[in-house]
Amino acid sequence: MRPIRPVSRIGRALTACAASAAVATVGLAASPVSAAPAKSATASQVKPGDVCTAADLGTRHPYIKTTEVSPAITHFKGWYVTEGTTGAHTVTTSTQTTISVSVGLDGKVEGSFDVETLGKVGASLGLNVKVEYSSTSTESNTVAWNFNQPGYYGVYKGTKKVTGTYGSLNCNRAQQGDGSWGLKWIEGAGSGNFTTYTALEEGAVRCQDKVPANSIMAKAQELLDCGSATATAKHEAGPVPSAKADAAKKADARDAAAKAAIRDAAEKAAAKKTAGSTAGSRAAQGLTCDPGFYKIGVPGRSLYWTGHVLAADGVRLRPSTIFSGDLDQWSLCNKVEHNGVIEATLVNHRSQWCLTVPAQTAATERAVLQTAQCAEDDLQRFSIYRDVPGSSQIGVQNKYTGSMMGHDRYADGEFIRQYSSGRPDGTGTYTLTGV
């Protein structure tokens, strides 16, 4: 593999106390630290190009890239009302479409980033959308309706289905027009699709009713199949079979089955890739690494990301001492840079295992980071967002999950965890220093 040219220089080792390893700041070419940036915008106001601060390096916020709103019928039944049978009826409808709220690949909503994403969707469209995990019913559902006139009705429950794409805004260094450096919100790693819906509406519509185009009522009227023989024939009062509604229901079922098959195939492929990974030296694993090693620590405190020997343990904050045994040192391997953001695989000096978010907890908020046998897997790839040159402060994000790394409290033995939006109090900001 062709070695990757480093994007930063390692300075000379600084003098430190005997209990700690000597360290040097990692940065771009030497440049004075710019003046302290202005206060960052609030989460709801964050936009690309806005100013951020070093405390934001370990956080991220969504921004909505595209949206689409379309009517969807969740429950439907054709119903014929004859002379003398008008008035109140309770109609048992059949499920047509099931809509689940989701953000990203996991088919559910978990963590503050997902909730913030859906909140921004509603704000951008002026709609009251579901912002927690929920699903429209898969069971038959009743609709009580007062029919004032005889006729052929479509009795329905429906909603506005809202879909679209989102991106992730992260704080990173940016060079100004005058050559100075500052911190700005940029589009970082982590993007995907979302699906949500508005509150369910119910009602009844006839073929002859004039309804707004692209409305829920219009969608129900399509299922009524007004030009069919079923619609024009005479019927006894009560339910009427609708060939078009049944066909739509079967099409939705086929679509859901196809998506499930694709998802299952992807999960099996990922599991096979993980199971087939092999251990060995960095060279044997096909990794091209920076010379030397790095420490990831808490600013102003002698606590560093420290790997583990026991497979069931996780990466913890530990003081750096002569007993650390290189477990607190990491290599940056297969390093690339996109728009000023470093992406790399982090290999522990002692164990030669790679930093990873375990596959079984990848979708879990506050999942603990571990080290594992190295594999070509995005769960082992991390984006590193940096402060201005002259500062060693960074934020760390997993490529696959999009979550930011952080910890619950400053303490010896505290786990490093993933948080979907990062830690709001700056505990997701670390230092990256070369040994």
Coordinates of C-alpha atoms in Angstrom, one line a residue:
M1 CA 0.0 0.0 0.0
R2 CA 1.4 3.5 -0.9
P3 CA 2.2 5.4 2.3
I4 CA 0.0 8.4 2.9
R5 CA 1.8 11.7 3.3
P6 CA 1.1 13.1 6.8
V7 CA -1.0 16.2 7.0
S8 CA 0.5 17.5 10.2
R9 CA 4.0 17.9 11.8
I10 CA 5.0 16.5 15.1
G11 CA 6.8 19.0 17.2
R12 CA 9.7 18.2 19.6
A13 CA 8.8 16.5 22.9
L14 CA 8.1 18.8 25.7
T15 CA 9.5 18.2 29.2
A16 CA 6.9 16.5 31.5
C17 CA 6.9 15.0 35.0
A18 CA 8.5 11.6 35.4
A19 CA 5.1 10.0 35.8
S20 CA 4.0 11.1 32.3
A21 CA 5.4 10.5 28.8
A22 CA 6.8 13.6 27.0
V23 CA 4.3 15.0 24.5
A24 CA 4.2 17.5 21.6
T25 CA 1.4 19.3 20.0
V26 CA 0.0 17.9 16.7
G27 CA -1.0 20.6 14.2
L28 CA -0.5 22.1 10.8
A29 CA 2.5 24.3 10.0
A30 CA 3.3 26.6 12.8
S31 CA 0.9 29.5 13.1
P32 CA -0.1 31.7 15.9
V33 CA -3.3 30.8 17.7
S34 CA -6.1 33.2 16.6
A35 CA -8.0 35.2 19.1
A36 CA -10.7 33.5 21.0
P37 CA -13.7 33.0 18.7
A38 CA -17.1 34.6 19.3
K39 CA -19.7 32.6 21.2
S40 CA -21.1 29.8 19.1
A41 CA -24.7 29.8 17.8
T42 CA -27.3 27.8 19.7
A43 CA -28.1 24.3 18.4
S44 CA -31.3 25.4 16.7
Q45 CA -29.6 28.2 14.8
V46 CA -26.4 26.3 13.7
K47 CA -25.8 26.8 10.0
P48 CA -22.8 25.9 7.8
G49 CA -20.1 28.6 8.1
D50 CA -21.3 29.8 11.6
V51 CA -18.6 30.4 14.2
C52 CA -18.0 27.6 16.8
T53 CA -15.7 27.2 19.8
A54 CA -13.2 24.6 21.0
A55 CA -15.9 23.3 23.3
D56 CA -17.9 22.4 20.2
L57 CA -15.2 20.1 18.7
G58 CA -16.8 17.0 20.2
T59 CA -20.4 17.9 19.2
R60 CA -22.4 17.8 16.0
H61 CA -25.8 19.1 14.8
P62 CA -28.0 18.0 11.9
Y63 CA -29.0 20.2 9.0
I64 CA -31.8 19.3 6.7
K65 CA -30.7 19.0 3.0
T66 CA -33.9 17.8 1.3
T67 CA -37.6 17.2 2.3
E68 CA -40.6 15.6 0.6
V69 CA -44.1 15.6 1.9
S70 CA -46.7 13.2 0.4
P71 CA -50.1 11.9 1.5
A72 CA -50.3 8.3 2.7
I73 CA -53.4 6.2 3.5
T74 CA -52.7 3.9 6.4
H75 CA -56.2 2.3 6.7
F76 CA -59.0 2.1 4.1
K77 CA -62.3 0.5 3.4
G78 CA -64.8 1.0 0.6
W79 CA -68.3 1.5 2.1
Y80 CA -71.7 1.7 0.4
V81 CA -74.5 3.7 1.9
T82 CA -78.0 3.2 0.5
E83 CA -81.2 5.2 1.0
G84 CA -82.4 4.6 4.5
T85 CA -79.0 3.6 5.9
T86 CA -77.5 7.1 6.3
G87 CA -76.3 8.2 9.7
A88 CA -73.6 7.0 12.0
H89 CA -71.6 3.9 11.1
T90 CA -68.5 2.3 12.7
V91 CA -66.4 1.0 9.8
T92 CA -63.5 -1.5 10.4
T93 CA -60.8 -0.6 7.9
S94 CA -57.9 -2.6 6.6
T95 CA -54.2 -1.6 6.9
Q96 CA -52.8 -0.2 3.6
T97 CA -49.5 1.4 4.6
T98 CA -47.4 1.2 7.8
I99 CA -45.1 4.2 8.4
S100 CA -42.3 4.1 11.0
V101 CA -40.4 7.1 12.3
S102 CA -36.6 6.6 11.6
V103 CA -33.4 8.5 11.2
G104 CA -30.4 6.9 9.6
L105 CA -30.0 3.2 8.9
D106 CA -31.3 1.7 12.1
G107 CA -35.1 2.0 11.6
K108 CA -35.6 3.8 14.9
V109 CA -35.0 7.0 16.8
E110 CA -32.3 6.9 19.5
G111 CA -30.3 9.7 20.9
S112 CA -30.5 13.5 20.9
F113 CA -29.2 13.8 17.3
D114 CA -32.1 11.9 15.9
V115 CA -34.6 13.9 17.9
E116 CA -33.0 17.2 16.9
T117 CA -33.1 16.1 13.2
L118 CA -36.8 15.5 13.3
G119 CA -37.4 18.7 15.2
K120 CA -35.6 20.6 12.5
V121 CA -37.7 18.8 9.9
G122 CA -40.9 20.0 11.5
A123 CA -39.6 23.6 12.0
S124 CA -38.5 23.8 8.3
L125 CA -41.9 22.7 7.0
G126 CA -44.2 24.2 9.6
L127 CA -45.6 20.7 10.3
N128 CA -46.1 19.0 13.6
V129 CA -44.2 15.7 12.9
K130 CA -43.5 12.8 15.2
V131 CA -40.1 13.3 16.9
E132 CA -39.9 10.0 18.8
Y133 CA -40.0 6.4 17.6
S134 CA -43.5 5.5 16.6
S135 CA -45.4 3.6 13.9
T136 CA -48.8 3.7 12.4
S137 CA -50.9 0.7 13.3
T138 CA -50.5 -2.6 11.4
E139 CA -53.9 -3.8 12.8
S140 CA -57.3 -3.2 11.4
N141 CA -58.7 0.1 12.7
T142 CA -62.2 1.4 13.2
V143 CA -63.5 4.8 11.9
A144 CA -66.8 6.2 13.3
W145 CA -68.4 8.5 10.7
N146 CA -71.8 10.1 10.2
F147 CA -72.9 9.5 6.5
N148 CA -75.4 12.2 5.5
Q149 CA -76.0 11.1 2.0
P150 CA -76.2 7.7 0.2
G151 CA -73.3 6.8 -2.1
Y152 CA -70.0 4.9 -2.5
Y153 CA -67.5 6.1 0.1
G154 CA -63.9 5.5 0.9
V155 CA -63.5 5.5 4.7
Y156 CA -59.9 6.2 5.6
K157 CA -57.2 7.0 8.1
G158 CA -54.2 8.9 6.6
T159 CA -51.2 11.1 7.3
K160 CA -48.6 13.2 5.6
K161 CA -45.5 11.1 5.1
V162 CA -42.3 13.3 5.4
T163 CA -39.1 12.0 4.0
G164 CA -35.7 13.5 3.1
T165 CA -32.0 13.7 3.7
Y166 CA -29.9 15.3 6.4
G167 CA -26.2 16.2 6.9
S168 CA -24.0 16.6 10.0
L169 CA -22.5 19.9 11.0
N170 CA -19.2 19.6 12.9
C171 CA -16.9 22.2 14.3
N172 CA -13.4 22.3 12.6
R173 CA -10.6 24.7 11.8
A174 CA -11.0 26.9 8.8
Q175 CA -8.5 29.5 7.3
Q176 CA -9.9 33.0 6.9
G177 CA -9.3 35.3 3.9
D178 CA -6.6 37.1 5.8
G179 CA -4.7 33.9 6.4
S180 CA -5.7 33.6 10.1
W181 CA -7.5 30.6 11.5
G182 CA -10.8 30.2 13.2
L183 CA -13.4 27.5 14.1
K184 CA -16.5 27.1 11.9
W185 CA -19.4 24.7 11.5
I186 CA -18.7 22.6 8.4
E187 CA -20.4 19.6 6.8
G188 CA -18.7 16.7 8.5
A189 CA -19.1 12.9 8.4
G190 CA -22.5 11.4 9.0
S191 CA -25.5 11.9 6.8
G192 CA -28.5 9.8 5.9
N193 CA -32.3 9.6 5.4
F194 CA -35.2 10.2 7.7
T195 CA -38.9 9.3 7.6
T196 CA -41.6 10.6 9.9
Y197 CA -45.3 11.6 9.6
T198 CA -47.9 14.0 10.9
A199 CA -50.9 13.1 13.2
L200 CA -53.4 10.7 11.7
E201 CA -56.5 12.1 10.1
E202 CA -59.7 10.1 9.4
G203 CA -62.7 10.7 7.3
A204 CA -64.8 9.5 4.3
V205 CA -64.8 10.7 0.7
R206 CA -67.0 10.0 -2.3
C207 CA -66.1 9.8 -6.0
Q208 CA -68.0 13.0 -6.8
D209 CA -66.5 15.1 -4.0
K210 CA -64.1 17.9 -5.0
V211 CA -61.0 17.6 -2.9
P212 CA -57.6 19.4 -2.9
A213 CA -55.0 17.9 -5.1
N214 CA -52.2 16.0 -3.4
S215 CA -54.3 15.8 -0.2
I216 CA -55.0 12.9 2.1
M217 CA -58.6 12.9 0.9
A218 CA -57.4 12.8 -2.8
K219 CA -55.2 9.9 -2.0
A220 CA -58.2 8.1 -0.5
Q221 CA -60.2 8.9 -3.5
E222 CA -57.6 7.2 -5.7
L223 CA -58.0 4.0 -3.7
L224 CA -61.8 4.3 -4.1
D225 CA -61.2 3.5 -7.8
C226 CA -64.1 5.6 -9.0
G227 CA -64.1 4.5 -12.6
S228 CA -64.4 0.8 -11.8
A229 CA -67.4 -1.4 -12.1
T230 CA -67.3 -1.9 -8.4
A231 CA -67.8 1.9 -7.9
T232 CA -70.7 2.2 -10.3
A233 CA -72.6 -1.0 -9.5
K234 CA -75.4 -1.1 -7.0
H235 CA -74.6 -2.7 -3.7
E236 CA -76.2 -3.6 -0.4
A237 CA -75.3 -1.2 2.4
G238 CA -72.0 -2.0 4.0
P239 CA -68.4 -2.9 3.0
V240 CA -67.4 -3.0 -0.7
P241 CA -64.3 -4.8 -1.9
S242 CA -61.8 -2.6 -3.7
A243 CA -59.5 -4.3 -6.1
K244 CA -57.3 -1.2 -6.3
A245 CA -56.9 -0.9 -2.5
D246 CA -56.0 -4.6 -2.3
A247 CA -53.4 -4.2 -5.1
A248 CA -51.9 -1.2 -3.3
K249 CA -51.7 -3.2 -0.1
K250 CA -50.0 -6.1 -1.8
A251 CA -47.5 -3.7 -3.5
D252 CA -46.7 -2.1 -0.1
A253 CA -46.1 -5.6 1.3
R254 CA -43.8 -6.5 -1.6
D255 CA -41.9 -3.3 -1.1
A256 CA -41.5 -3.9 2.6
A257 CA -40.3 -7.5 2.0
A258 CA -37.7 -6.3 -0.6
K259 CA -36.3 -3.7 1.8
A260 CA -36.1 -6.3 4.5
A261 CA -34.2 -8.6 2.2
I262 CA -31.8 -5.9 1.3
R263 CA -31.3 -5.0 5.0
D264 CA -30.7 -8.6 5.9
A265 CA -28.2 -9.1 3.1
A266 CA -26.3 -6.1 4.2
E267 CA -26.2 -7.2 7.9
K268 CA -25.0 -10.7 6.9
A269 CA -22.3 -9.2 4.7
A270 CA -21.2 -6.9 7.6
A271 CA -21.1 -9.9 10.0
K272 CA -19.1 -12.0 7.5
K273 CA -16.6 -9.2 7.0
T274 CA -16.2 -8.7 10.8
A275 CA -15.9 -12.5 11.4
G276 CA -13.3 -12.8 8.6
S277 CA -10.9 -10.2 10.1
T278 CA -7.5 -11.3 11.1
A279 CA -5.0 -10.3 13.8
G280 CA -1.3 -9.5 13.4
S281 CA 1.1 -6.7 13.0
R282 CA 0.0 -3.4 11.5
A283 CA 1.9 -4.2 8.3
A284 CA 0.2 -7.6 8.0
Q285 CA -3.1 -5.9 8.4
G286 CA -2.3 -3.7 5.4
L287 CA -2.2 -0.5 7.5
T288 CA 0.1 2.4 6.6
C289 CA 0.7 4.4 9.8
D290 CA 2.3 7.7 10.8
P291 CA 5.7 7.3 12.4
G292 CA 5.6 7.6 16.1
F293 CA 2.6 7.3 18.5
Y294 CA 0.0 9.7 19.9
K295 CA -2.0 10.2 23.1
I296 CA -5.6 11.3 23.3
G297 CA -6.2 13.1 26.6
V298 CA -8.4 15.4 28.6
P299 CA -7.4 19.1 28.3
G300 CA -5.6 20.2 31.5
R301 CA -5.8 16.8 33.2
S302 CA -3.5 13.8 33.2
L303 CA -6.1 11.4 31.9
Y304 CA -5.7 9.6 28.6
W305 CA -7.6 7.1 26.4
T306 CA -6.2 3.8 27.5
G307 CA -6.8 0.5 25.7
H308 CA -7.5 -2.8 27.4
V309 CA -6.1 -6.4 27.6
L310 CA -9.3 -8.2 28.5
A311 CA -11.6 -8.6 25.5
A312 CA -14.7 -7.8 27.5
D313 CA -13.3 -4.4 28.8
G314 CA -13.5 -1.0 27.1
V315 CA -11.3 2.0 26.4
R316 CA -11.1 4.1 29.6
L317 CA -9.6 7.3 30.9
R318 CA -6.4 6.5 32.9
P319 CA -3.5 8.5 34.2
S320 CA -0.3 8.1 32.2
T321 CA 2.3 6.3 34.3
I322 CA 5.2 3.9 33.9
F323 CA 2.6 1.2 34.5
S324 CA 0.5 2.2 31.5
G325 CA 2.6 -0.1 29.3
D326 CA 1.9 1.8 26.0
L327 CA -1.8 1.0 26.3
D328 CA -2.4 4.8 26.3
Q329 CA -0.5 5.2 22.9
W330 CA -2.1 5.0 19.5
S331 CA -1.0 5.0 15.9
L332 CA -2.9 7.0 13.2
C333 CA -3.1 4.6 10.2
N334 CA -4.5 4.8 6.7
K335 CA -4.9 8.5 7.3
V336 CA -6.6 10.7 4.7
E337 CA -7.8 14.3 4.9
H338 CA -11.1 15.7 3.4
N339 CA -11.7 19.4 3.6
G340 CA -9.4 19.8 6.6
V341 CA -10.8 16.8 8.5
I342 CA -8.5 13.9 9.3
E343 CA -10.0 10.4 8.9
A344 CA -7.9 7.5 10.3
T345 CA -7.8 4.1 11.9
L346 CA -6.4 4.2 15.5
V347 CA -4.3 1.2 16.5
N348 CA -3.3 0.6 20.1
H349 CA 0.5 0.5 20.6
R350 CA 0.5 -2.4 23.1
S351 CA -2.3 -4.7 21.8
Q352 CA -2.0 -3.8 18.0
W353 CA -5.8 -3.9 18.1
C354 CA -8.0 -1.2 16.4
L355 CA -10.2 1.3 18.2
T356 CA -13.8 0.4 17.4
V357 CA -17.5 0.8 18.2
P358 CA -18.7 -2.8 18.7
A359 CA -21.1 -3.9 16.0
Q360 CA -23.6 -5.3 18.5
T361 CA -23.9 -1.9 20.2
A362 CA -23.4 0.4 17.2
A363 CA -26.9 1.7 17.4
T364 CA -26.8 2.3 21.1
E365 CA -26.5 5.7 22.7
R366 CA -23.6 5.8 25.2
A367 CA -22.1 2.5 23.8
V368 CA -18.6 1.9 25.2
L369 CA -15.6 2.0 22.8
Q370 CA -13.4 -1.1 22.6
T371 CA -10.4 -2.4 20.8
A372 CA -10.7 -5.4 18.5
Q373 CA -8.9 -7.2 15.7
C374 CA -8.4 -4.8 12.8
A375 CA -10.6 -5.1 9.8
E376 CA -11.6 -2.9 6.8
D377 CA -14.7 -1.7 8.6
D378 CA -16.1 1.8 9.0
L379 CA -16.8 1.0 12.7
Q380 CA -13.0 1.3 13.0
R381 CA -12.7 4.6 11.1
F382 CA -12.8 7.9 12.9
S383 CA -12.9 11.6 11.8
I384 CA -10.8 14.0 13.8
Y385 CA -11.9 17.6 14.0
R386 CA -9.1 20.0 15.0
D387 CA -8.7 23.4 16.7
V388 CA -6.7 26.2 15.1
P389 CA -3.0 25.5 14.5
G390 CA -1.0 25.9 17.7
S391 CA -3.7 24.1 19.7
S392 CA -3.9 20.3 20.2
Q393 CA -7.6 20.2 20.9
I394 CA -9.7 17.8 18.9
G395 CA -13.2 16.1 18.6
V396 CA -13.5 12.5 17.5
Q397 CA -16.4 11.0 15.4
N398 CA -17.1 7.4 14.3
K399 CA -17.5 7.1 10.6
Y400 CA -20.2 4.4 10.6
T401 CA -22.5 5.6 13.5
G402 CA -21.8 9.3 13.1
S403 CA -21.7 9.6 16.9
M404 CA -19.1 11.7 18.7
M405 CA -16.8 10.4 21.4
G406 CA -17.0 11.6 25.0
H407 CA -17.2 10.6 28.7
D408 CA -19.7 11.1 31.5
R409 CA -17.3 12.5 34.1
Y410 CA -13.7 13.3 34.7
A411 CA -12.5 10.2 36.6
D412 CA -9.9 7.5 36.6
G413 CA -11.4 4.4 34.9
E414 CA -14.3 6.3 33.2
F415 CA -15.3 4.7 29.9
I416 CA -15.0 6.5 26.5
R417 CA -18.5 6.3 25.0
Q418 CA -20.3 7.4 21.9
Y419 CA -23.0 10.1 22.0
S420 CA -25.1 10.8 19.0
S421 CA -24.8 14.6 19.3
G422 CA -21.7 14.6 21.5
R423 CA -21.4 16.0 25.0
P424 CA -22.9 19.5 25.4
D425 CA -20.6 20.6 28.2
G426 CA -17.3 20.3 26.3
T427 CA -16.4 16.8 27.7
G428 CA -16.1 15.6 24.1
T429 CA -13.1 17.9 23.4
Y430 CA -9.7 16.1 23.8
T431 CA -6.1 16.7 23.0
L432 CA -4.1 14.8 20.4
T433 CA -0.4 14.9 21.2
G434 CA 2.6 13.0 19.8
V435 CA 4.8 11.0 22.1

